[in-house]
Amino acid sequence: MMHTTLLAPATPYQQFSDDADIIAFFEAYNALMQEIIFWMVGHPMALYIGPALTGNLLSYCALCLYGQFRYRISYVELRSVTGAIDTTTINRLSVDETVIDKRYIGNSISDDLFKRILTWNFYKGDGLNFSIPWLKRRIMRFLTGDDGHAWRFNSTDPVSVRLEGRKVIITPDTGPWSHDLVIILSRILTNGILNVPPMFTFMVKTSKSTAL
């Protein structure tokens, strides 16, 4: 348990103990240290699931304590560039030539999603051996654990997982989670943000059998 009061306040040397200005300086310093203690108690750095860690502070703590970078969910935009005269940079294309430009775009993930990712990657209760029950529990925890909480759930039946060779097909049923969250799960699995065995490829489908 962390102490909430300053145990060893700073004090001036004896020869300065009758100087009002120095005494005031040390009192102000001790008051500042006490405020820092109160702040540290209210913001436990390792407890990311609490409401205290948000924004850049959450990113800082996740990176420094867990080594987890706050990724961006990226996707690729394809643009067709044609070579008509005066429509592109000089000497880039020959006349009437066509190339496809790939532009990588990403959106920063929210605090809620980032905490779900942290719980997926660092939750130790399931062990480290990959299996279908392991994966189903991870998915249920991701879908139901707002702000990264590892809530208890009675069953993993809402999540269907089957293997086709080295392809893992995941089909979550309709539940208390949003459809957007299922789409995000598909993207971050594809981007390699979640810790899963690299020898498998993962595909997420909706309960309507639509691949995401």
Coordinates of C-alpha atoms in Angstrom, one line a residue:
M1 CA 0.0 0.0 0.0
M2 CA 1.4 3.4 -1.0
H3 CA 1.8 6.0 1.7
T4 CA -0.5 9.0 1.3
T5 CA 1.6 11.4 3.5
L6 CA 5.1 12.7 3.1
L7 CA 7.2 10.6 5.5
A8 CA 10.4 12.5 5.4
P9 CA 9.8 16.2 4.8
A10 CA 12.7 18.5 3.8
T11 CA 14.1 20.6 6.5
P12 CA 16.7 23.4 6.5
Y13 CA 20.0 23.2 8.3
Q14 CA 20.0 24.3 11.9
Q15 CA 21.9 27.6 11.1
F16 CA 19.1 28.6 8.7
S17 CA 16.1 27.5 10.9
D18 CA 15.4 31.0 12.1
D19 CA 15.3 32.5 8.5
A20 CA 11.6 33.1 7.7
D21 CA 12.2 33.1 3.9
I22 CA 14.1 29.8 4.0
I23 CA 11.4 28.2 6.2
A24 CA 8.7 29.4 3.8
F25 CA 10.6 27.9 0.9
F26 CA 10.9 24.5 2.6
E27 CA 7.2 24.6 3.6
A28 CA 6.2 25.3 0.0
Y29 CA 8.5 22.5 -1.3
N30 CA 7.0 20.0 1.2
A31 CA 3.5 21.1 0.2
L32 CA 4.3 20.5 -3.5
M33 CA 5.7 17.0 -2.7
Q34 CA 2.5 16.2 -0.8
E35 CA 0.5 17.2 -3.8
I36 CA 2.6 14.9 -6.0
I37 CA 2.0 12.0 -3.6
F38 CA -1.7 12.6 -3.8
W39 CA -1.5 12.7 -7.6
M40 CA 0.5 9.5 -7.7
V41 CA -1.9 7.7 -5.4
G42 CA -4.8 8.8 -7.7
H43 CA -2.9 7.8 -10.9
P44 CA -1.4 4.3 -10.4
M45 CA 0.8 4.0 -13.5
A46 CA 0.5 0.3 -13.9
L47 CA -3.3 0.1 -13.5
Y48 CA -4.3 1.2 -17.0
I49 CA -7.9 0.0 -16.6
G50 CA -8.7 2.8 -14.2
P51 CA -10.2 6.1 -15.3
A52 CA -7.1 8.0 -14.3
L53 CA -4.9 7.1 -17.2
T54 CA -6.0 8.7 -20.5
G55 CA -4.6 10.3 -23.6
N56 CA -0.8 10.9 -23.7
L57 CA -0.4 9.7 -20.1
L58 CA -1.9 6.3 -21.0
S59 CA 0.4 6.1 -24.0
Y60 CA 3.5 7.0 -22.0
C61 CA 2.7 4.5 -19.2
A62 CA 1.9 1.7 -21.7
L63 CA 5.2 2.3 -23.6
C64 CA 7.4 2.7 -20.5
L65 CA 5.9 0.0 -18.3
Y66 CA 4.6 -2.6 -20.8
G67 CA 6.6 -1.7 -24.0
Q68 CA 3.3 -1.4 -25.8
F69 CA 3.2 1.3 -28.5
R70 CA -0.1 3.0 -29.3
Y71 CA -0.5 2.0 -32.9
R72 CA -2.7 3.4 -35.6
I73 CA -5.3 1.4 -37.4
S74 CA -4.1 1.7 -41.0
Y75 CA -5.6 0.9 -44.4
V76 CA -4.5 1.5 -47.9
E77 CA -5.9 4.0 -50.4
L78 CA -5.2 3.2 -54.1
R79 CA -5.1 6.1 -56.5
S80 CA -4.8 5.7 -60.3
V81 CA -2.4 8.2 -61.8
T82 CA -2.5 8.6 -65.6
G83 CA 0.1 10.2 -67.7
A84 CA -1.7 12.8 -69.7
I85 CA 0.4 15.9 -70.4
D86 CA 0.7 18.5 -67.6
T87 CA -1.3 16.4 -65.1
T88 CA 1.6 14.9 -63.0
T89 CA 5.1 15.7 -62.0
I90 CA 7.5 16.1 -64.9
N91 CA 9.5 13.0 -65.9
R92 CA 7.6 10.9 -63.5
L93 CA 5.5 9.1 -66.1
S94 CA 5.7 8.5 -69.8
V95 CA 2.8 9.8 -71.8
D96 CA -0.3 7.6 -71.5
E97 CA 1.4 5.4 -68.8
T98 CA -0.6 4.5 -65.7
V99 CA 0.6 3.6 -62.2
I100 CA -1.2 2.8 -59.0
D101 CA -0.2 4.9 -56.0
K102 CA -0.5 3.4 -52.5
R103 CA -1.2 5.8 -49.7
Y104 CA -1.2 4.5 -46.2
I105 CA -3.7 6.1 -43.9
G106 CA -4.3 5.5 -40.2
N107 CA -6.5 6.6 -37.4
S108 CA -5.3 6.8 -33.8
I109 CA -7.1 4.3 -31.6
S110 CA -9.2 5.5 -28.7
D111 CA -8.3 5.0 -25.0
D112 CA -11.0 2.4 -24.7
L113 CA -9.7 0.3 -27.6
F114 CA -6.0 0.8 -26.5
K115 CA -6.9 -0.6 -23.1
R116 CA -8.6 -3.6 -24.6
I117 CA -5.5 -4.3 -26.7
L118 CA -3.3 -4.0 -23.5
T119 CA -5.5 -6.6 -21.8
W120 CA -5.4 -8.9 -24.8
N121 CA -1.6 -8.7 -25.0
F122 CA -0.7 -8.9 -21.2
Y123 CA -3.5 -10.8 -19.5
K124 CA -1.8 -13.9 -17.9
G125 CA -4.8 -15.8 -16.6
D126 CA -5.2 -17.9 -19.8
G127 CA -1.6 -19.0 -19.9
L128 CA 0.7 -18.7 -23.0
N129 CA -0.3 -21.9 -24.9
F130 CA -2.4 -21.1 -28.0
S131 CA -5.6 -23.1 -28.4
I132 CA -9.1 -22.5 -29.6
P133 CA -10.4 -22.0 -26.0
W134 CA -7.5 -19.6 -25.4
L135 CA -8.5 -17.6 -28.4
K136 CA -12.2 -17.6 -27.7
R137 CA -11.6 -16.3 -24.2
R138 CA -9.3 -13.5 -25.6
I139 CA -12.0 -12.5 -28.0
M140 CA -14.8 -12.5 -25.4
R141 CA -12.6 -10.4 -23.1
F142 CA -11.9 -8.0 -25.9
L143 CA -15.5 -7.6 -26.9
T144 CA -16.9 -7.2 -23.4
G145 CA -14.1 -5.6 -21.5
D146 CA -14.7 -1.9 -21.7
D147 CA -11.6 0.2 -20.8
G148 CA -9.6 -3.0 -20.7
H149 CA -11.5 -4.7 -17.8
A150 CA -11.2 -8.5 -17.6
W151 CA -14.9 -9.1 -16.8
R152 CA -16.0 -12.6 -16.0
F153 CA -18.2 -14.3 -18.6
N154 CA -20.2 -17.5 -18.2
S155 CA -19.5 -18.9 -21.7
T156 CA -17.5 -18.4 -24.8
D157 CA -20.3 -19.9 -27.0
P158 CA -21.0 -16.5 -28.6
V159 CA -17.7 -16.8 -30.4
S160 CA -17.2 -19.5 -33.0
V161 CA -13.6 -20.4 -34.1
R162 CA -12.7 -23.0 -36.7
L163 CA -9.5 -23.8 -38.5
E164 CA -9.0 -24.4 -42.2
G165 CA -5.4 -25.4 -42.5
R166 CA -3.4 -22.4 -41.2
K167 CA -6.4 -20.1 -41.5
V168 CA -8.3 -19.3 -38.3
I169 CA -11.9 -18.1 -39.0
I170 CA -13.6 -16.2 -36.2
T171 CA -17.3 -15.6 -36.2
P172 CA -18.7 -13.6 -33.2
D173 CA -22.5 -13.8 -32.7
T174 CA -24.6 -10.7 -32.1
G175 CA -24.1 -9.7 -28.5
P176 CA -23.9 -6.7 -26.2
W177 CA -20.9 -5.4 -28.2
S178 CA -21.2 -3.2 -31.3
H179 CA -20.7 -4.3 -34.8
D180 CA -18.0 -1.6 -35.2
L181 CA -16.0 -3.3 -32.5
V182 CA -16.0 -6.6 -34.5
I183 CA -14.8 -4.7 -37.5
I184 CA -12.0 -3.2 -35.5
L185 CA -11.0 -6.6 -34.1
S186 CA -10.6 -7.8 -37.7
R187 CA -8.4 -4.8 -38.6
I188 CA -6.1 -5.0 -35.6
L189 CA -5.7 -8.7 -36.1
T190 CA -4.7 -8.1 -39.7
N191 CA -2.3 -5.3 -38.6
G192 CA -0.5 -7.6 -36.2
I193 CA -1.4 -5.4 -33.1
L194 CA -2.7 -8.3 -31.1
N195 CA -0.4 -11.1 -29.8
V196 CA -1.3 -14.2 -31.8
P197 CA 0.9 -17.0 -33.3
P198 CA 2.4 -15.6 -36.5
M199 CA 2.1 -19.0 -38.3
F200 CA -1.7 -18.5 -38.6
T201 CA -3.7 -16.1 -40.6
F202 CA -6.9 -14.7 -39.0
M203 CA -10.2 -13.8 -40.6
V204 CA -13.2 -12.3 -38.8
K205 CA -16.7 -12.9 -40.0
T206 CA -20.0 -11.5 -38.8
S207 CA -22.8 -13.9 -37.7
K208 CA -24.2 -13.2 -41.2
S209 CA -21.2 -15.0 -42.7
T210 CA -19.7 -11.8 -44.2
A211 CA -16.0 -11.7 -44.2
L212 CA -14.4 -8.5 -42.7

